[in-house]
Amino acid sequence: MKFAIIAAGEGSRLLREGVGCPKPLVKVNGETLIARLLRIFHQCGAEETVVIVNRLHPETEAFVRQLMNEQTYGPIRLVTKTTPSSMHSFYELSPFLQDAPFCLTTVDTIFREEEFADYIRRFRDSKADGMMAVTDFIDDESPLYVGTDADLRITAFNDSNLGDRYISGGIYALTPKALPTLRRLMREGQSRMRNFQRGLIADGLHLQACPFSKILDVDHAEDIRKAEEFLRGASAGSHRADIAPTA
């Protein structure tokens, strides 16, 4: 199984708020966001992790190349290209994801490691075409709601809450069957990952939801503190989803 990291965003909100390094190099509890993901993926048995970074922040590329030379986190393939959206970044990574199941996420996704390891085990044991991380913790400026049936099969992705318990956590475990949908949407001029997810449903792929207690994105300077508290288990007032079995 392969893993993929989209680390090509500009991180403009963090920069405007005084964070002086590119988002992939932001540290949470002393570990850069990108090194944290590479470590976790390596521990989950990644045969290769494919990373895309932009040309706007050469220090990010240099950092990843250093990790590649050290070989601490297993095989890493690096793509350097500035793209207009996460879906364009995914498209640039897709040629390297055609021969094995893979898990894709953005560099700023924060989750509990034990929940992620369980999620990957479930996906590997599943017959589904994809398994999406979901959470009932909502701390997002524009959440994508996930419709599910009683067996946690995903039936819809909604911009507003239509009685849905979960929102998308932005972590996608997929088989290569998902890539024709990506190519079709790119030809149509689509550019949002939520439309990619809707496209998977429209194309008849079997997607399962896997609940996490909480998933955070580091979009603002304040999110760094929230992420550190969450990972230390000290996030006041947080609530967790029931970790339900998947079909």
Coordinates of C-alpha atoms in Angstrom, one line a residue, residues 111-224:
F111 CA -5.5 12.9 14.0
R112 CA -4.8 10.3 16.7
E113 CA -2.2 7.8 15.5
E114 CA -4.0 4.8 17.0
E115 CA -7.2 5.7 15.2
F116 CA -5.3 6.1 11.9
A117 CA -3.6 2.7 12.3
D118 CA -7.0 1.1 12.9
Y119 CA -8.4 2.9 9.9
I120 CA -5.6 1.6 7.6
R121 CA -6.1 -2.0 9.0
R122 CA -9.9 -1.7 8.2
F123 CA -9.3 -0.5 4.7
R124 CA -6.8 -3.3 4.0
D125 CA -9.4 -5.8 5.2
S126 CA -12.2 -4.2 3.4
K127 CA -13.7 -5.1 0.0
A128 CA -14.7 -1.4 -0.6
D129 CA -13.3 0.7 -3.4
G130 CA -12.5 3.4 -0.8
M131 CA -12.7 4.3 2.9
M132 CA -13.1 7.9 4.0
A133 CA -12.2 9.2 7.4
V134 CA -15.1 11.0 9.0
T135 CA -15.7 12.6 12.3
D136 CA -18.6 14.1 14.2
F137 CA -16.4 16.8 15.6
I138 CA -17.0 20.0 13.6
D139 CA -14.4 22.7 13.7
D140 CA -14.3 23.6 10.0
E141 CA -15.0 26.8 8.1
S142 CA -16.8 24.9 5.3
P143 CA -17.6 21.3 6.4
L144 CA -18.5 18.7 3.9
Y145 CA -21.2 16.5 5.4
V146 CA -21.2 12.8 4.7
G147 CA -24.4 10.9 4.2
T148 CA -24.3 7.2 5.3
D149 CA -26.6 4.2 5.6
A150 CA -26.9 1.9 8.6
D151 CA -23.8 0.0 7.5
L152 CA -21.7 3.2 7.2
R153 CA -21.7 3.0 3.4
I154 CA -21.4 6.5 2.0
T155 CA -24.5 7.6 0.1
A156 CA -23.8 11.4 -0.4
F157 CA -21.5 14.3 0.2
N158 CA -23.4 17.4 1.1
D159 CA -22.5 21.1 1.5
S160 CA -25.2 21.5 4.1
N161 CA -26.3 19.2 6.9
L162 CA -29.2 17.0 5.6
G163 CA -29.5 15.1 8.9
D164 CA -25.9 13.8 8.6
R165 CA -23.9 12.8 11.6
Y166 CA -20.5 13.0 10.1
I167 CA -18.3 15.4 8.1
S168 CA -15.4 14.5 5.9
G169 CA -12.0 14.4 7.7
G170 CA -10.0 14.9 4.5
I171 CA -8.3 11.5 4.6
Y172 CA -9.0 9.2 1.6
A173 CA -8.0 5.5 1.4
L174 CA -8.7 4.4 -2.1
T175 CA -8.0 1.7 -4.7
P176 CA -6.8 2.7 -8.2
K177 CA -10.4 2.4 -9.3
A178 CA -10.8 6.0 -8.1
L179 CA -8.4 7.4 -10.6
P180 CA -10.6 7.4 -13.7
T181 CA -13.0 9.6 -11.8
L182 CA -10.2 12.0 -11.0
R183 CA -9.1 12.1 -14.7
R184 CA -12.7 12.7 -15.8
L185 CA -13.3 15.5 -13.4
M186 CA -10.0 17.2 -14.4
R187 CA -11.1 17.1 -18.1
E188 CA -14.4 18.7 -17.0
G189 CA -12.5 21.5 -15.3
Q190 CA -13.4 20.6 -11.7
S191 CA -11.0 21.6 -9.0
R192 CA -12.5 20.8 -5.6
M193 CA -11.8 17.6 -3.7
R194 CA -15.4 17.5 -2.5
N195 CA -16.5 17.3 -6.1
F196 CA -14.1 14.4 -6.6
Q197 CA -15.7 12.6 -3.7
R198 CA -19.2 13.2 -5.2
G199 CA -17.8 12.0 -8.5
L200 CA -16.8 8.7 -6.9
I201 CA -20.4 8.2 -5.8
A202 CA -21.8 9.2 -9.2
D203 CA -19.5 6.6 -10.8
G204 CA -20.8 3.9 -8.6
L205 CA -17.8 3.2 -6.4
H206 CA -18.4 1.6 -3.0
L207 CA -17.2 3.9 -0.3
Q208 CA -17.2 3.2 3.4
A209 CA -17.0 5.7 6.2
C210 CA -14.6 5.2 9.1
P211 CA -15.3 7.4 12.1
F212 CA -12.5 9.1 14.0
S213 CA -13.0 10.8 17.3
K214 CA -11.6 14.1 16.0
I215 CA -9.7 15.4 13.0
L216 CA -8.2 18.9 12.8
D217 CA -6.7 21.0 10.1
V218 CA -3.9 23.5 10.8
D219 CA -5.2 26.5 8.8
H220 CA -4.6 29.3 11.3
A221 CA -2.0 30.1 13.9
E222 CA -4.4 29.3 16.7
D223 CA -4.9 25.8 15.2
I224 CA -1.3 24.9 16.2

